[in-house]
Short mmCIF file of C-alpha atoms in Angstrom, two decimals:
data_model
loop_
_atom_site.label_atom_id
_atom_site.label_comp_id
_atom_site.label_asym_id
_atom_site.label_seq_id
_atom_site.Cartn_x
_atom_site.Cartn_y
_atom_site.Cartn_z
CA UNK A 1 0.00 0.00 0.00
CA UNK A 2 2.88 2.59 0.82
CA UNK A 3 4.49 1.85 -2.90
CA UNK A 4 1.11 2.96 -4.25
CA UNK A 5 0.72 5.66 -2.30
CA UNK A 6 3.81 6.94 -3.20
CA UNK A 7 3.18 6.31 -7.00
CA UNK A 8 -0.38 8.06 -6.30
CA UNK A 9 1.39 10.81 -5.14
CA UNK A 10 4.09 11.77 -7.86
CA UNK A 11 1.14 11.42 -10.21
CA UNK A 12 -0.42 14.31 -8.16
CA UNK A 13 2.62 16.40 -8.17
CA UNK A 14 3.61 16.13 -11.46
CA UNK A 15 -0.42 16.45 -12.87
CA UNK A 16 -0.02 20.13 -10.81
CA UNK A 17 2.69 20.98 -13.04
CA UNK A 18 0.31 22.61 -15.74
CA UNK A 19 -1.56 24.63 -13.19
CA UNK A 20 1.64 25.76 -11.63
CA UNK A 21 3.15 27.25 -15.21
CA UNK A 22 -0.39 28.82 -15.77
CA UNK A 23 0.32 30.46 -12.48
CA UNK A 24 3.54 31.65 -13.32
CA UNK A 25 2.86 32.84 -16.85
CA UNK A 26 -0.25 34.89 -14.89
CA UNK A 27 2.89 36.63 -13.43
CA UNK A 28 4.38 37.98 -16.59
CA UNK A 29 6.81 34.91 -16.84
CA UNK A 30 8.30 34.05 -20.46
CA UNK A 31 8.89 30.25 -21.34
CA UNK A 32 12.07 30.86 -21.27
CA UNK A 33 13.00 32.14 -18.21
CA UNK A 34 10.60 29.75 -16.33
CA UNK A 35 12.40 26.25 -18.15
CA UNK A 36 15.91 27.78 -16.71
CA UNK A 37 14.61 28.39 -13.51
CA UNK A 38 13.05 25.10 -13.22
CA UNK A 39 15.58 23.14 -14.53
CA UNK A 40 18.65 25.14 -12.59
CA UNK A 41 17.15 24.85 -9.32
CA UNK A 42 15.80 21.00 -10.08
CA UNK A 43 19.38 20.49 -11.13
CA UNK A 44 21.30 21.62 -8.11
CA UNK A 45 18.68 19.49 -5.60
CA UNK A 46 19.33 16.61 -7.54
CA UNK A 47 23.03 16.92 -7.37
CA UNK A 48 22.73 17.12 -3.54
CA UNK A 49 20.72 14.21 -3.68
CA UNK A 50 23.51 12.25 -5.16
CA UNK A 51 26.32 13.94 -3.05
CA UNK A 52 24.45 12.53 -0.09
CA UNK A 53 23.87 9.27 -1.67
CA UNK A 54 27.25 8.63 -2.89
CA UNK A 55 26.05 6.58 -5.72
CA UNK A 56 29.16 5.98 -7.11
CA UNK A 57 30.90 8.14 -10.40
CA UNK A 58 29.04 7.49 -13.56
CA UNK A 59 30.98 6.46 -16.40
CA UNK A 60 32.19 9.31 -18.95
CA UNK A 61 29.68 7.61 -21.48
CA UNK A 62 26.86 7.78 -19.06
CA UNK A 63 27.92 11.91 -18.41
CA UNK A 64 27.53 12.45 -22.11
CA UNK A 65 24.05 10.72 -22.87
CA UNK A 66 22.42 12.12 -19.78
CA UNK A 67 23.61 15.67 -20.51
CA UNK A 68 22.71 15.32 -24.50
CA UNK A 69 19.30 13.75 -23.63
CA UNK A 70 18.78 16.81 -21.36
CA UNK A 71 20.06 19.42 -23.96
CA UNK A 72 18.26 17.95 -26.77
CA UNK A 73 15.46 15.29 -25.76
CA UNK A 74 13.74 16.41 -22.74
CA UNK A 75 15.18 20.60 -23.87
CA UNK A 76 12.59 20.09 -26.70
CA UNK A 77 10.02 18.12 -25.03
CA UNK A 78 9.54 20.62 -22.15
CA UNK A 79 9.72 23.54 -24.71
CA UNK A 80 6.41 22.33 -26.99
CA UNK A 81 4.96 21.55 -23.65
CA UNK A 82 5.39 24.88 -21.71
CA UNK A 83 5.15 26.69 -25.05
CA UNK A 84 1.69 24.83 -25.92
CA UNK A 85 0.18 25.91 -22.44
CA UNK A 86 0.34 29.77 -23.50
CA UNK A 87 -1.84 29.33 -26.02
CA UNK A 88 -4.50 26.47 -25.19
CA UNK A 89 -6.33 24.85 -21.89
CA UNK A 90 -4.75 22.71 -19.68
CA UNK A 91 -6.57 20.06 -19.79
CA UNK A 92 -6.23 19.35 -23.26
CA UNK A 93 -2.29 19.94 -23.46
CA UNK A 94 -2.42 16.97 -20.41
CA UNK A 95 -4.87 14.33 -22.63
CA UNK A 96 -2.79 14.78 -25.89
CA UNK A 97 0.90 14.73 -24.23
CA UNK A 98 -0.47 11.39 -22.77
CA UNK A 99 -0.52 9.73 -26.59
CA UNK A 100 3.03 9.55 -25.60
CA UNK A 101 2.94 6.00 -24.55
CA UNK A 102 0.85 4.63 -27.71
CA UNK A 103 3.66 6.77 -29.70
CA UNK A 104 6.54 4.95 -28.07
CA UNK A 105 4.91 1.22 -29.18
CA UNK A 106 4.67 2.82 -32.66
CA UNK A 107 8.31 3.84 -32.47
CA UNK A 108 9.04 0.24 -31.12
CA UNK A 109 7.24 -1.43 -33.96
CA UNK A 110 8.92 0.42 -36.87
CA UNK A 111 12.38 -0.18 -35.91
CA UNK A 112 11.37 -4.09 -35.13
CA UNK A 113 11.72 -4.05 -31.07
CA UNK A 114 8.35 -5.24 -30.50
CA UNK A 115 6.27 -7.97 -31.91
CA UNK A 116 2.87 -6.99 -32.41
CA UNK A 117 -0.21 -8.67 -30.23
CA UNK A 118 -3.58 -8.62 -30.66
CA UNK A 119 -4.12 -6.49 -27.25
CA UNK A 120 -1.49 -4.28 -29.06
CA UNK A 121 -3.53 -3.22 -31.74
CA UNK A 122 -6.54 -3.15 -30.02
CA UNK A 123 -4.75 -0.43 -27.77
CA UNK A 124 -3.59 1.50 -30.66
CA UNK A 125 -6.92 1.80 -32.44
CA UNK A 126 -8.73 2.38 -28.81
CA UNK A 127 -5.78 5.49 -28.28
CA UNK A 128 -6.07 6.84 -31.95
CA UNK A 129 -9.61 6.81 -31.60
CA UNK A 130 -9.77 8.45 -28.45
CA UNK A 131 -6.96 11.27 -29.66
CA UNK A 132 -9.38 12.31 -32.66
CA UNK A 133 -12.02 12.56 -30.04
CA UNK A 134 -10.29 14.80 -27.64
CA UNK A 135 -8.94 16.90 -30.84
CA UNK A 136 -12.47 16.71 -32.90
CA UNK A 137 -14.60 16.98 -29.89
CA UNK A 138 -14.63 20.90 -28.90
CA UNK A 139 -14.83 21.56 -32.97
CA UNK A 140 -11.77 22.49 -35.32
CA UNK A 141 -12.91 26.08 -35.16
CA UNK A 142 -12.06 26.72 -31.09
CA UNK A 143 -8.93 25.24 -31.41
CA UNK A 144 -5.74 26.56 -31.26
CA UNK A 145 -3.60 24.79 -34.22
CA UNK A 146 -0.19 26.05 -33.05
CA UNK A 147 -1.07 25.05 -29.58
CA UNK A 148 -2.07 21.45 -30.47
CA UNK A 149 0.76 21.07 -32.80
CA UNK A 150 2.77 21.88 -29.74
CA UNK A 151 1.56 19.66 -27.29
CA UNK A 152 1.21 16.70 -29.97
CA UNK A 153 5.05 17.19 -30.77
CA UNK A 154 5.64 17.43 -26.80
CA UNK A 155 4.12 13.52 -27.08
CA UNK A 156 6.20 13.13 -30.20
CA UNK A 157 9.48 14.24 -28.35
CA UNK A 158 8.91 12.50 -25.21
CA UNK A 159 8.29 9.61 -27.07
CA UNK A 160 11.84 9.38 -28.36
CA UNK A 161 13.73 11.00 -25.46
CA UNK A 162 12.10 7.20 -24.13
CA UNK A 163 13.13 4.97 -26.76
CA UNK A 164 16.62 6.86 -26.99
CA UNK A 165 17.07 7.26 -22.92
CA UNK A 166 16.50 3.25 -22.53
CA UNK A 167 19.34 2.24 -24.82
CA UNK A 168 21.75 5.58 -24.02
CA UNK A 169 22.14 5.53 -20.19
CA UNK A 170 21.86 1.75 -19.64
CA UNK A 171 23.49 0.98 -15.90
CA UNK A 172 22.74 4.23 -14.54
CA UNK A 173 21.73 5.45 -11.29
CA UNK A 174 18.47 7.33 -11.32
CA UNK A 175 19.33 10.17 -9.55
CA UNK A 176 23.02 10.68 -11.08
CA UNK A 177 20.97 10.41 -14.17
CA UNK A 178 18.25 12.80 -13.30
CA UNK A 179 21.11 15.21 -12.83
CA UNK A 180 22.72 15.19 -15.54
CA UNK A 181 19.37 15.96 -17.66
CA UNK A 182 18.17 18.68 -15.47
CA UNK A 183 21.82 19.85 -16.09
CA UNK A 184 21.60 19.64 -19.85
CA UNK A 185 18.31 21.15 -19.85
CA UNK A 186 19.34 23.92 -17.91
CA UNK A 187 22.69 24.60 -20.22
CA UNK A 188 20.35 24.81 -23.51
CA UNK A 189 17.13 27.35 -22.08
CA UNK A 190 19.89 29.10 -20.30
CA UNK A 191 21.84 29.59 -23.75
CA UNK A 192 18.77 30.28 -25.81
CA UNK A 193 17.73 32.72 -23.05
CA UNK A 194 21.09 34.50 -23.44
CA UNK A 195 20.95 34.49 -26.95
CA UNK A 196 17.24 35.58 -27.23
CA UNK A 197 17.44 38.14 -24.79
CA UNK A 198 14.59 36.82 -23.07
CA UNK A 199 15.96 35.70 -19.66
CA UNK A 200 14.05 37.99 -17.03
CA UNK A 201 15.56 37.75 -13.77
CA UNK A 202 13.24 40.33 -11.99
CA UNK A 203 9.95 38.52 -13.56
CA UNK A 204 11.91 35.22 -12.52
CA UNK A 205 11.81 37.14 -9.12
CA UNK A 206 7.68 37.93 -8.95
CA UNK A 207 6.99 33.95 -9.85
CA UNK A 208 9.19 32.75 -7.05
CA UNK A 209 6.93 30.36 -5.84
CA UNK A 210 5.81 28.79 -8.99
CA UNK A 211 9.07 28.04 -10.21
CA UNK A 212 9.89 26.62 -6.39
CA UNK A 213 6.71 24.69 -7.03
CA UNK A 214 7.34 22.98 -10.01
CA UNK A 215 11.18 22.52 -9.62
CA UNK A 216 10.78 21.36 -5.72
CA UNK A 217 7.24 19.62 -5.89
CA UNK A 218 6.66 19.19 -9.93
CA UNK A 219 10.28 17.73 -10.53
CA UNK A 220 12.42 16.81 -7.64
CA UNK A 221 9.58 15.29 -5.29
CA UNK A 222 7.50 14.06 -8.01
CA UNK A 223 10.98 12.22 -9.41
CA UNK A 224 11.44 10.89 -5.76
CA UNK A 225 7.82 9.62 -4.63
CA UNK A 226 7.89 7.25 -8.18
CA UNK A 227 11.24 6.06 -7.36
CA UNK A 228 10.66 4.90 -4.35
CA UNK A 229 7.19 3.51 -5.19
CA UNK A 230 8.15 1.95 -8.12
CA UNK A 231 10.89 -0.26 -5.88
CA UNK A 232 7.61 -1.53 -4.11
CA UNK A 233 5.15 -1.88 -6.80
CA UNK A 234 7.41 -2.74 -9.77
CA UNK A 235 7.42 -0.78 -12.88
CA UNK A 236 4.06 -2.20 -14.80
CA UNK A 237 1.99 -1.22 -11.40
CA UNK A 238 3.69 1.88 -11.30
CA UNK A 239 3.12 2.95 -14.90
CA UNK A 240 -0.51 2.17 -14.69
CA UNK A 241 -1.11 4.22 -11.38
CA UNK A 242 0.75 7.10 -13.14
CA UNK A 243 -1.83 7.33 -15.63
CA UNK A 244 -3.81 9.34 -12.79
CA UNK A 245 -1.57 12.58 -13.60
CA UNK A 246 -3.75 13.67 -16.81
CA UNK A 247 -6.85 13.40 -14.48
CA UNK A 248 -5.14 15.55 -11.81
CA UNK A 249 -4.34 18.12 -14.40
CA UNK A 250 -7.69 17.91 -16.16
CA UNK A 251 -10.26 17.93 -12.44
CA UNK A 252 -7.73 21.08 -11.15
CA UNK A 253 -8.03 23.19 -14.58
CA UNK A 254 -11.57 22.41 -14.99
CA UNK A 255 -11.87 23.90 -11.35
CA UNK A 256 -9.48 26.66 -11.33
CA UNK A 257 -9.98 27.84 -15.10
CA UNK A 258 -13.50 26.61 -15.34
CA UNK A 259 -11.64 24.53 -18.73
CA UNK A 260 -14.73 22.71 -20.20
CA UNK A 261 -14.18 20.12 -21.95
CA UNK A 262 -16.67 17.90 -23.53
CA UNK A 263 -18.24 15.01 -22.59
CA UNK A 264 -16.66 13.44 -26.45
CA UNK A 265 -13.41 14.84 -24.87
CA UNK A 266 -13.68 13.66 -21.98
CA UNK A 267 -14.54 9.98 -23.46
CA UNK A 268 -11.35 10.44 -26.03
CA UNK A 269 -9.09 11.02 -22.95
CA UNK A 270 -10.89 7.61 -21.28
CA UNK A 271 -10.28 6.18 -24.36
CA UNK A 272 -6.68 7.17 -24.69
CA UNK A 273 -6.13 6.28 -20.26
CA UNK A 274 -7.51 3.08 -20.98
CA UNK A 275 -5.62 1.97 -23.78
CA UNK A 276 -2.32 3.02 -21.88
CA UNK A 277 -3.95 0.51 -18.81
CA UNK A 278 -3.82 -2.08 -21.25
CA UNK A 279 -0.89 -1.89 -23.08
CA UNK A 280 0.76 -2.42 -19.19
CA UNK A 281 -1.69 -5.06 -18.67
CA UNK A 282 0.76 -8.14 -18.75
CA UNK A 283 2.40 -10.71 -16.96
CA UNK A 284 6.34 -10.05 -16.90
CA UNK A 285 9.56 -10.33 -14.35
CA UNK A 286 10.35 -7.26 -12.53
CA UNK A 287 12.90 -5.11 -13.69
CA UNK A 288 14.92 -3.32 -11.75
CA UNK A 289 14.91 0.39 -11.69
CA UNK A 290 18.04 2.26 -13.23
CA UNK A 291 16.21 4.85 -13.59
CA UNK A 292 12.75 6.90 -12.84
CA UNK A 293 10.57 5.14 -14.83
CA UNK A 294 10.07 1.75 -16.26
CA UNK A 295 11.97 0.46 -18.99
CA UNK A 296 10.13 1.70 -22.65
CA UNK A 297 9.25 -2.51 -22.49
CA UNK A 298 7.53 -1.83 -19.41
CA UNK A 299 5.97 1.63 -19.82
CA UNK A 300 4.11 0.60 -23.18
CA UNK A 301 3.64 -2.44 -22.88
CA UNK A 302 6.13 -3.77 -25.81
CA UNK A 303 5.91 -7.29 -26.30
CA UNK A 304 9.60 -7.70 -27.71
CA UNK A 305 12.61 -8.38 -25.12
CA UNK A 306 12.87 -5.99 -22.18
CA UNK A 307 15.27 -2.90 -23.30
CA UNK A 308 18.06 -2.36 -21.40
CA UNK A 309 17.30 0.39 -19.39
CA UNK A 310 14.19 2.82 -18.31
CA UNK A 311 13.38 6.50 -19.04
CA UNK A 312 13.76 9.14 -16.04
CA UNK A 313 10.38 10.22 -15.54
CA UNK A 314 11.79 13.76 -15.82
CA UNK A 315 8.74 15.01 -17.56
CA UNK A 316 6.59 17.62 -19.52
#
């Protein structure tokens, strides 16, 4: 019961994540300057976290994936994401970065790591059905076609930050790891902020809190609480009790911003929580945790041989 509790909770932290940018962008925030905040202060907790630890020094391979999968990956992922909650709801940037899962077996089954099931493509066609409802169900005209381009490629990007974290930082520890990607974030928004001109320290300054709330609570804690619940529960339980974050995000916008989405939306997102339920739905050996999250095997539900290593669930 504890693992699931703690599971349960860094679903609720991280689904707060949306509500606390919205908070901070209320402030006069810029994208920019909130990512390098975030990912600077996540980045120095995490490196106390290992200096208490002691974990052991990573190997120089292990440096240079986690620090390009932060630069690159999870720089780009977190970009669309932030970037696509300035221009539409909440709730829906939550239900479409969730296709991120179904987007990962795709991934898996065009490069020939995963042998297709029956269950599989019954979860693909349940998740692709329930994307064009969430999408189609508020009408083409109200939405926001940048926006939803930039949440779907926030899905698109986290998708292969996965399948290129579980083969590039094999052997790693998850917090060393975490690190180094919060590091690499940090390097790029702080360099684009430079070059952009659109670092603003003294707006930085008036969100204070928010960024403290979704580095601290939104990143660091919600890292830590699936950690250690996912070394009770195993990954598969784990991934399936994370699939609670979209509704967190979804019942707190709907109450705070008075988002309304539709009960065809509201089925598509079912649709699209379900299929994810499914694809996890299987009987498997545990894997041990390298890192945050469950191997891309275990948090899709790929029927091919388990992949070396798991994704951080560093994430949105």
């Amino acid at each position: 019961m504890t693992g699931l509790v703690l599971v349960l909770g860094s679903a609720v932290a991280f689904g707060c994540m949306a509500v606390f940018a919205k908070e901070a962008y209320a402030t006069g925030l810029g994208v920019t300057s909130l990512l390098e905040a975030r990912f600077l202060l996540a980045a120095l907790v995490f490196w106390g976290i290992v200096a208490v630890l002691r974990p052991g020094r990573p190997s120089r391979a292990t440096v240079q994936a986690g620090l390009l999968l932060g630069a690159v990956g999870y720089a780009t992922q977190a970009g669309l994401y932030f970037g696509a909650l300035t221009r539409i709801d909440a709730s829906l940037v939550a239900l479409l970065l969730y296709l991120h899962p179904v987007l990962v077996v795709l991934g898996a089954l065009a490069t020939g790591r995963e042998t297709p099931t029956a269950r599989t493509w019954a979860a693909l066609g349940a998740a692709s059905s329930g994307g064009a409802l969430v999408l189609l169900g508020g009408g083409i005209g109200h939405l926001d076609g940048l926006g939803v381009t930039m949440a779907c490629g926030a899905a698109a990007a986290y998708a292969t930050y996965i399948l290129c974290t579980d083969r590039a930082a094999s052997g790693a520890d998850p917090f060393v790891l975490s690190a180094l990607i919060t590091t690499g974030a940090a390097v790029t928004f702080g360099a684009a902020g430079l070059a952009s001109g659109s670092l603003d320290p003294g707006a930085a300054v008036d969100a204070l809190g928010w960024i403290v709330a979704i580095a601290l609570v939104s990143t660091v804690a919600a890292v830590t609480l699936f950690l250690r619940g996912m070394a009770r529960v195993g990954p598969s339980t784990a991934s399936i009790v994370s699939t609670f974050e979209p509704v967190v995000t979804v019942a707190l916008a709907m109450s705070i911003y008075g988002d309304a989405l539709t009960p065809v939306q509201l089925l598509g997102g079912a649709l699209v929580l379900s299929a994810i339920v499914v694809l996890n739905l299987r009987t498997r050996m545990p894997v041990t945790a390298v890192s945050g999250v469950a191997d891309a095997d275990e948090e899709t539900g790929l029927s091919g041989p388990p992949a070396p290593s798991p994704a951080p669930p560093v994430h949105a």
